[in-house]
Amino acid sequence: MNYTELRQQYPNFIYHDFHIEENDSEFRITYDFEIAGLELFNPTYLFKKRGNQVFSNKKIVRELVFSLGLVECISYWKITCSPHLIIECGKLNDNQIAWWKKLYFHGLGEFFYINQIQPNFDDFITLNCVGKEIEGDILVQEYVGQLIPVGGGKDSFVSLEILKPLFEENDAFVINKVMSAIHASIAAGYEEKLVYVSRSLDARMLELNKKGYLNGHTPFSAMVAFASTLAAVLNQKKYICLSNEASANESTVLNDTVNHQYSKSYEFEKDFNEYSQQYLVPEIEYFSLLRPLSELQIAKIFSKSVQYHSVFKSCNVGSKQEIWCCHCAKCLFVYLLMAAYLEDEDCVSIFGQDMLNNEELYPILMELCGLSENKPFECVGTREEVVAAISLGIEKRVKQNKPLGILYQKYLNQVGTLELISLDEIKGEWNDEHQIPNHLLNLVKEKVEEAFYD
């Protein structure tokens, strides 16, 4: 269906209200959204909490629930991209409206690009708040320790390993009980320290997708930011330690600002932290523990954590079956990283097949390393990191007098010469754009030193 026609036919998206139900162990949210003239939506969140503290009457908690709803709106607003978002259950000042408008615009960059939509930032959406200020009691509590969002991939494991010295004050945070994330947390010893949230999409949205209304990628990590902050409040945690690396800053489309990982970027991290500090919970700090590190450093750390090799999963295609599909860009990217440090048989044991000898994957390899115009729309490293991983893998095989394999050989034939990189160079990489507190930053540095000490 046509973007312009849908906006004309359905000019108003309404955020009517949110409803909270709470008991000693659960905190449930139901949202009321509407595309006027088309459909109503009632997505839900169910948070697990500890103790008998009542949060539903606290102003800051209600502000967080309201804000989480504004992120959740994105999945439903994008169905018609209505030019007017009418907010009936809260107030935003001009600076807040500008903040949300930026998130919608850049967070939906891939959605606009894939659907061949060229929105004008000034008028693609207006946010009109017609509700009252959110009211409630003041929440007074102490915040201690770390909440670690876990997705089940190598990055989450590395964060769990870095923070192992602080285990007693850590909790793992998992959305929708993704089994790979749960297995990851259990493998790291967090079986009794898991904080769950279940997010349920409204089936009516999925039905409209099937009917041909607009659909596509939404900024999932922006939802994680607000959901994890609410979980941190419900569980009294001070630090939210994400596992987003420096490569999340790179645009997906060459010579453009479209970034599949926008809500994992440092720009969004800073924006969110500033927003939360000013308008939500100044006591809580939100940052990525891996922001200073490159993908190759993270992979090196993970390569030493053999206890996790059989349980980690990063493949979105195979996530429900807890498998590596071995045909997507994410699988190939992670395989290339692992192949730079692990032996062939170890890689095959992890992934189930030798992806380096699958010639059908070469077009994806070209996209990953910059020999094609655009990167895959996946959470993968920079083009330079992929090239470095390939070079390390080829160099390792040459030293071991092993066949290169189809993908390495085709790549070498195409580029002619390798840009060699040493392990010392990789170890020395460091990105100063981060917001990590010093006491945790020292743990990151210690783990890098440990991983590269052979």
mmCIF file of C-alpha atoms in Angstrom, residues 88-351:
data_model
loop_
_atom_site.group_PDB
_atom_site.id
_atom_site.type_symbol
_atom_site.label_atom_id
_atom_site.label_comp_id
_atom_site.label_asym_id
_atom_site.label_seq_id
_atom_site.Cartn_x
_atom_site.Cartn_y
_atom_site.Cartn_z
ATOM 1 C CA GLU A 88 -3.947 11.548 25.455
ATOM 2 C CA CYS A 89 -2.239 10.121 28.549
ATOM 3 C CA GLY A 90 0.728 12.373 29.263
ATOM 4 C CA LYS A 91 2.593 15.579 28.525
ATOM 5 C CA LEU A 92 5.841 16.293 26.672
ATOM 6 C CA ASN A 93 7.660 19.614 26.462
ATOM 7 C CA ASP A 94 9.153 20.911 23.214
ATOM 8 C CA ASN A 95 12.574 19.368 23.893
ATOM 9 C CA GLN A 96 11.014 15.988 24.616
ATOM 10 C CA ILE A 97 8.932 16.145 21.443
ATOM 11 C CA ALA A 98 12.089 16.895 19.448
ATOM 12 C CA TRP A 99 13.813 13.926 21.119
ATOM 13 C CA TRP A 100 11.034 11.513 20.214
ATOM 14 C CA LYS A 101 10.767 12.844 16.690
ATOM 15 C CA LYS A 102 14.485 12.174 16.184
ATOM 16 C CA LEU A 103 14.106 8.612 17.477
ATOM 17 C CA TYR A 104 11.172 7.881 15.172
ATOM 18 C CA PHE A 105 12.988 9.349 12.160
ATOM 19 C CA HIS A 106 16.378 7.664 12.594
ATOM 20 C CA GLY A 107 15.103 4.547 14.332
ATOM 21 C CA LEU A 108 12.903 3.873 11.298
ATOM 22 C CA GLY A 109 15.668 4.696 8.811
ATOM 23 C CA GLU A 110 15.864 1.140 7.491
ATOM 24 C CA PHE A 111 12.053 0.895 7.352
ATOM 25 C CA PHE A 112 11.878 4.039 5.221
ATOM 26 C CA TYR A 113 14.757 2.907 3.000
ATOM 27 C CA ILE A 114 13.411 -0.601 2.339
ATOM 28 C CA ASN A 115 9.909 0.740 1.650
ATOM 29 C CA GLN A 116 11.368 3.416 -0.670
ATOM 30 C CA ILE A 117 9.938 6.207 1.461
ATOM 31 C CA GLN A 118 11.699 9.573 1.558
ATOM 32 C CA PRO A 119 10.207 11.332 4.582
ATOM 33 C CA ASN A 120 10.717 14.996 5.313
ATOM 34 C CA PHE A 121 11.962 15.364 8.886
ATOM 35 C CA ASP A 122 9.989 18.554 9.467
ATOM 36 C CA ASP A 123 6.563 17.136 8.690
ATOM 37 C CA PHE A 124 6.719 13.315 8.642
ATOM 38 C CA ILE A 125 5.096 13.349 12.094
ATOM 39 C CA THR A 126 3.730 15.827 14.624
ATOM 40 C CA LEU A 127 3.310 14.885 18.283
ATOM 41 C CA ASN A 128 0.297 16.554 19.881
ATOM 42 C CA CYS A 129 -0.110 16.076 23.646
ATOM 43 C CA VAL A 130 -3.705 16.644 24.770
ATOM 44 C CA GLY A 131 -3.540 14.755 28.081
ATOM 45 C CA LYS A 132 -2.720 15.821 31.625
ATOM 46 C CA GLU A 133 0.613 15.737 33.406
ATOM 47 C CA ILE A 134 1.330 12.315 34.870
ATOM 48 C CA GLU A 135 0.844 12.293 38.628
ATOM 49 C CA GLY A 136 1.960 9.983 41.415
ATOM 50 C CA ASP A 137 3.911 9.603 44.634
ATOM 51 C CA ILE A 138 7.654 10.126 44.941
ATOM 52 C CA LEU A 139 9.690 6.914 44.825
ATOM 53 C CA VAL A 140 12.544 6.768 47.329
ATOM 54 C CA GLN A 141 14.863 3.770 47.090
ATOM 55 C CA GLU A 142 18.537 2.888 46.776
ATOM 56 C CA TYR A 143 19.964 1.570 43.498
ATOM 57 C CA VAL A 144 22.871 -0.901 43.645
ATOM 58 C CA GLY A 145 24.564 -3.199 41.167
ATOM 59 C CA GLN A 146 24.254 -4.076 37.507
ATOM 60 C CA LEU A 147 21.384 -5.150 35.240
ATOM 61 C CA ILE A 148 22.814 -6.924 32.186
ATOM 62 C CA PRO A 149 20.522 -7.349 29.154
ATOM 63 C CA VAL A 150 21.244 -10.763 27.628
ATOM 64 C CA GLY A 151 20.337 -11.700 24.066
ATOM 65 C CA GLY A 152 22.142 -15.020 23.808
ATOM 66 C CA GLY A 153 24.936 -13.936 21.460
ATOM 67 C CA LYS A 154 28.668 -13.674 22.038
ATOM 68 C CA ASP A 155 28.491 -10.018 23.112
ATOM 69 C CA SER A 156 26.205 -10.738 26.072
ATOM 70 C CA PHE A 157 28.503 -13.542 27.196
ATOM 71 C CA VAL A 158 31.511 -11.245 27.083
ATOM 72 C CA SER A 159 29.723 -8.677 29.246
ATOM 73 C CA LEU A 160 28.758 -11.392 31.727
ATOM 74 C CA GLU A 161 32.394 -12.528 31.843
ATOM 75 C CA ILE A 162 33.718 -8.996 32.314
ATOM 76 C CA LEU A 163 31.321 -8.420 35.210
ATOM 77 C CA LYS A 164 31.927 -11.811 36.847
ATOM 78 C CA PRO A 165 33.938 -10.251 39.733
ATOM 79 C CA LEU A 166 30.732 -8.380 40.695
ATOM 80 C CA PHE A 167 28.489 -11.429 40.339
ATOM 81 C CA GLU A 168 26.661 -11.018 43.658
ATOM 82 C CA GLU A 169 25.304 -7.609 42.676
ATOM 83 C CA ASN A 170 24.471 -8.518 39.053
ATOM 84 C CA ASP A 171 21.155 -9.534 37.513
ATOM 85 C CA ALA A 172 20.631 -10.771 33.942
ATOM 86 C CA PHE A 173 17.741 -9.188 32.007
ATOM 87 C CA VAL A 174 15.933 -11.251 29.365
ATOM 88 C CA ILE A 175 13.058 -10.208 27.098
ATOM 89 C CA ASN A 176 10.447 -12.784 26.040
ATOM 90 C CA LYS A 177 12.292 -15.760 27.528
ATOM 91 C CA VAL A 178 14.389 -16.321 24.411
ATOM 92 C CA MET A 179 15.804 -19.753 25.146
ATOM 93 C CA SER A 180 19.302 -18.995 23.866
ATOM 94 C CA ALA A 181 19.393 -15.988 26.210
ATOM 95 C CA ILE A 182 18.145 -18.080 29.118
ATOM 96 C CA HIS A 183 20.654 -20.841 28.395
ATOM 97 C CA ALA A 184 23.349 -18.187 28.142
ATOM 98 C CA SER A 185 22.405 -16.759 31.517
ATOM 99 C CA ILE A 186 22.230 -20.179 33.164
ATOM 100 C CA ALA A 187 25.616 -21.146 31.702
ATOM 101 C CA ALA A 188 27.032 -18.020 33.330
ATOM 102 C CA GLY A 189 25.475 -18.923 36.692
ATOM 103 C CA TYR A 190 22.460 -16.586 36.616
ATOM 104 C CA GLU A 191 19.654 -19.146 36.939
ATOM 105 C CA GLU A 192 18.494 -17.559 40.215
ATOM 106 C CA LYS A 193 19.368 -14.023 39.106
ATOM 107 C CA LEU A 194 17.201 -13.660 35.991
ATOM 108 C CA VAL A 195 14.884 -10.674 35.506
ATOM 109 C CA TYR A 196 12.234 -11.422 32.874
ATOM 110 C CA VAL A 197 9.909 -9.257 30.846
ATOM 111 C CA SER A 198 7.390 -10.690 28.406
ATOM 112 C CA ARG A 199 6.363 -8.417 25.537
ATOM 113 C CA SER A 200 3.243 -9.399 23.577
ATOM 114 C CA LEU A 201 2.442 -7.790 20.241
ATOM 115 C CA ASP A 202 -1.199 -7.296 19.294
ATOM 116 C CA ALA A 203 -2.233 -9.913 16.726
ATOM 117 C CA ARG A 204 -4.276 -7.287 14.882
ATOM 118 C CA MET A 205 -1.048 -5.558 13.880
ATOM 119 C CA LEU A 206 0.288 -8.812 12.456
ATOM 120 C CA GLU A 207 -2.939 -9.307 10.486
ATOM 121 C CA LEU A 208 -2.615 -5.850 8.936
ATOM 122 C CA ASN A 209 0.958 -6.701 7.954
ATOM 123 C CA LYS A 210 -0.378 -9.730 6.081
ATOM 124 C CA LYS A 211 -2.895 -7.525 4.278
ATOM 125 C CA GLY A 212 -0.132 -5.388 2.812
ATOM 126 C CA TYR A 213 0.006 -2.411 5.135
ATOM 127 C CA LEU A 214 3.446 -0.920 5.729
ATOM 128 C CA ASN A 215 5.869 -3.142 7.611
ATOM 129 C CA GLY A 216 9.566 -3.315 8.409
ATOM 130 C CA HIS A 217 12.359 -2.907 10.937
ATOM 131 C CA THR A 218 11.765 -0.945 14.135
ATOM 132 C CA PRO A 219 14.363 0.274 16.686
ATOM 133 C CA PHE A 220 14.195 -2.753 18.993
ATOM 134 C CA SER A 221 17.084 -1.581 21.166
ATOM 135 C CA ALA A 222 15.220 1.650 21.945
ATOM 136 C CA MET A 223 12.492 -0.519 23.440
ATOM 137 C CA VAL A 224 15.189 -2.411 25.352
ATOM 138 C CA ALA A 225 16.469 0.904 26.738
ATOM 139 C CA PHE A 226 13.152 1.913 28.276
ATOM 140 C CA ALA A 227 12.143 -1.626 29.291
ATOM 141 C CA SER A 228 15.484 -2.276 31.003
ATOM 142 C CA THR A 229 15.278 1.059 32.823
ATOM 143 C CA LEU A 230 11.842 0.155 34.152
ATOM 144 C CA ALA A 231 13.174 -3.284 35.131
ATOM 145 C CA ALA A 232 16.119 -1.602 36.875
ATOM 146 C CA VAL A 233 13.701 0.515 38.919
ATOM 147 C CA LEU A 234 11.546 -2.506 39.807
ATOM 148 C CA ASN A 235 14.678 -4.402 40.907
ATOM 149 C CA GLN A 236 16.717 -1.500 42.353
ATOM 150 C CA LYS A 237 19.683 -1.746 39.951
ATOM 151 C CA LYS A 238 21.906 1.274 39.334
ATOM 152 C CA TYR A 239 23.793 0.362 36.146
ATOM 153 C CA ILE A 240 22.294 -0.981 32.923
ATOM 154 C CA CYS A 241 25.191 -2.623 31.084
ATOM 155 C CA LEU A 242 24.451 -3.106 27.392
ATOM 156 C CA SER A 243 26.662 -5.116 25.030
ATOM 157 C CA ASN A 244 26.805 -2.807 22.001
ATOM 158 C CA GLU A 245 30.222 -2.432 20.392
ATOM 159 C CA ALA A 246 31.757 0.482 18.500
ATOM 160 C CA SER A 247 30.796 -1.008 15.115
ATOM 161 C CA ALA A 248 27.107 -0.271 15.798
ATOM 162 C CA ASN A 249 27.849 3.331 14.792
ATOM 163 C CA GLU A 250 28.541 2.504 11.126
ATOM 164 C CA SER A 251 25.804 3.219 8.575
ATOM 165 C CA THR A 252 24.374 0.260 6.703
ATOM 166 C CA VAL A 253 23.915 2.111 3.413
ATOM 167 C CA LEU A 254 27.114 3.453 1.860
ATOM 168 C CA ASN A 255 27.347 7.258 1.894
ATOM 169 C CA ASP A 256 24.086 7.543 3.817
ATOM 170 C CA THR A 257 22.940 7.789 7.441
ATOM 171 C CA VAL A 258 20.650 4.744 7.315
ATOM 172 C CA ASN A 259 21.795 2.480 10.153
ATOM 173 C CA HIS A 260 20.162 -0.852 10.943
ATOM 174 C CA GLN A 261 21.710 -0.547 14.404
ATOM 175 C CA TYR A 262 20.765 3.095 15.107
ATOM 176 C CA SER A 263 19.304 2.351 18.536
ATOM 177 C CA LYS A 264 22.523 0.465 19.388
ATOM 178 C CA SER A 265 24.678 3.412 18.337
ATOM 179 C CA TYR A 266 26.633 5.684 20.655
ATOM 180 C CA GLU A 267 24.514 8.597 19.447
ATOM 181 C CA PHE A 268 21.340 6.953 20.716
ATOM 182 C CA GLU A 269 23.072 5.797 23.904
ATOM 183 C CA LYS A 270 24.030 9.388 24.707
ATOM 184 C CA ASP A 271 20.604 10.700 23.745
ATOM 185 C CA PHE A 272 18.837 8.137 25.905
ATOM 186 C CA ASN A 273 21.097 8.683 28.898
ATOM 187 C CA GLU A 274 20.564 12.432 28.719
ATOM 188 C CA TYR A 275 16.798 11.975 28.395
ATOM 189 C CA SER A 276 16.631 9.548 31.312
ATOM 190 C CA GLN A 277 18.853 11.727 33.502
ATOM 191 C CA GLN A 278 16.708 14.810 32.844
ATOM 192 C CA TYR A 279 13.193 13.410 32.685
ATOM 193 C CA LEU A 280 13.141 9.912 34.174
ATOM 194 C CA VAL A 281 15.593 8.291 36.643
ATOM 195 C CA PRO A 282 18.803 10.279 37.202
ATOM 196 C CA GLU A 283 20.033 7.649 39.686
ATOM 197 C CA ILE A 284 20.325 4.997 36.946
ATOM 198 C CA GLU A 285 23.126 4.956 34.357
ATOM 199 C CA TYR A 286 22.651 3.355 30.928
ATOM 200 C CA PHE A 287 25.695 2.495 28.803
ATOM 201 C CA SER A 288 27.318 -0.178 26.691
ATOM 202 C CA LEU A 289 30.084 -2.048 28.462
ATOM 203 C CA LEU A 290 31.618 -3.060 25.111
ATOM 204 C CA ARG A 291 31.540 0.356 23.420
ATOM 205 C CA PRO A 292 35.345 0.830 23.611
ATOM 206 C CA LEU A 293 35.992 -2.541 21.963
ATOM 207 C CA SER A 294 36.141 -3.743 18.389
ATOM 208 C CA GLU A 295 34.410 -6.880 17.148
ATOM 209 C CA LEU A 296 37.804 -8.577 16.891
ATOM 210 C CA GLN A 297 38.612 -7.855 20.528
ATOM 211 C CA ILE A 298 35.212 -9.131 21.634
ATOM 212 C CA ALA A 299 35.630 -12.265 19.522
ATOM 213 C CA LYS A 300 39.080 -12.862 21.012
ATOM 214 C CA ILE A 301 37.682 -12.652 24.541
ATOM 215 C CA PHE A 302 34.819 -14.950 23.594
ATOM 216 C CA SER A 303 37.112 -17.448 21.875
ATOM 217 C CA LYS A 304 38.710 -18.091 25.278
ATOM 218 C CA SER A 305 35.324 -18.710 26.935
ATOM 219 C CA VAL A 306 34.905 -22.261 25.637
ATOM 220 C CA GLN A 307 32.192 -23.075 28.192
ATOM 221 C CA TYR A 308 29.789 -20.883 26.198
ATOM 222 C CA HIS A 309 30.598 -22.063 22.678
ATOM 223 C CA SER A 310 27.874 -24.707 22.580
ATOM 224 C CA VAL A 311 25.068 -22.467 23.865
ATOM 225 C CA PHE A 312 25.525 -19.044 22.263
ATOM 226 C CA LYS A 313 23.304 -18.156 19.287
ATOM 227 C CA SER A 314 23.218 -14.951 17.243
ATOM 228 C CA CYS A 315 21.187 -16.021 14.211
ATOM 229 C CA ASN A 316 17.864 -14.186 13.927
ATOM 230 C CA VAL A 317 16.559 -16.611 11.293
ATOM 231 C CA GLY A 318 17.119 -19.650 13.485
ATOM 232 C CA SER A 319 16.434 -18.044 16.861
ATOM 233 C CA LYS A 320 13.129 -19.825 17.532
ATOM 234 C CA GLN A 321 14.716 -23.213 16.826
ATOM 235 C CA GLU A 322 17.931 -22.247 18.645
ATOM 236 C CA ILE A 323 20.051 -23.036 15.608
ATOM 237 C CA TRP A 324 22.479 -21.344 13.266
ATOM 238 C CA CYS A 325 20.771 -21.238 9.855
ATOM 239 C CA CYS A 326 24.227 -20.944 8.197
ATOM 240 C CA HIS A 327 22.764 -19.015 5.264
ATOM 241 C CA CYS A 328 22.393 -15.447 6.574
ATOM 242 C CA ALA A 329 24.782 -12.529 6.954
ATOM 243 C CA LYS A 330 24.750 -12.747 10.755
ATOM 244 C CA CYS A 331 25.824 -16.393 10.721
ATOM 245 C CA LEU A 332 28.599 -15.739 8.222
ATOM 246 C CA PHE A 333 29.838 -12.678 10.097
ATOM 247 C CA VAL A 334 30.110 -14.538 13.408
ATOM 248 C CA TYR A 335 31.702 -17.523 11.644
ATOM 249 C CA LEU A 336 34.386 -15.260 10.144
ATOM 250 C CA LEU A 337 35.153 -13.832 13.582
ATOM 251 C CA MET A 338 35.398 -17.252 15.187
ATOM 252 C CA ALA A 339 37.482 -18.630 12.298
ATOM 253 C CA ALA A 340 40.053 -15.914 12.953
ATOM 254 C CA TYR A 341 40.842 -17.471 16.341
ATOM 255 C CA LEU A 342 39.447 -21.018 16.521
ATOM 256 C CA GLU A 343 40.408 -24.164 14.649
ATOM 257 C CA ASP A 344 38.221 -25.375 11.772
ATOM 258 C CA GLU A 345 36.812 -28.312 13.706
ATOM 259 C CA ASP A 346 35.793 -26.020 16.566
ATOM 260 C CA CYS A 347 33.916 -23.719 14.188
ATOM 261 C CA VAL A 348 32.137 -26.651 12.538
ATOM 262 C CA SER A 349 31.200 -27.967 15.974
ATOM 263 C CA ILE A 350 29.621 -24.620 16.873
ATOM 264 C CA PHE A 351 27.782 -23.899 13.622
#
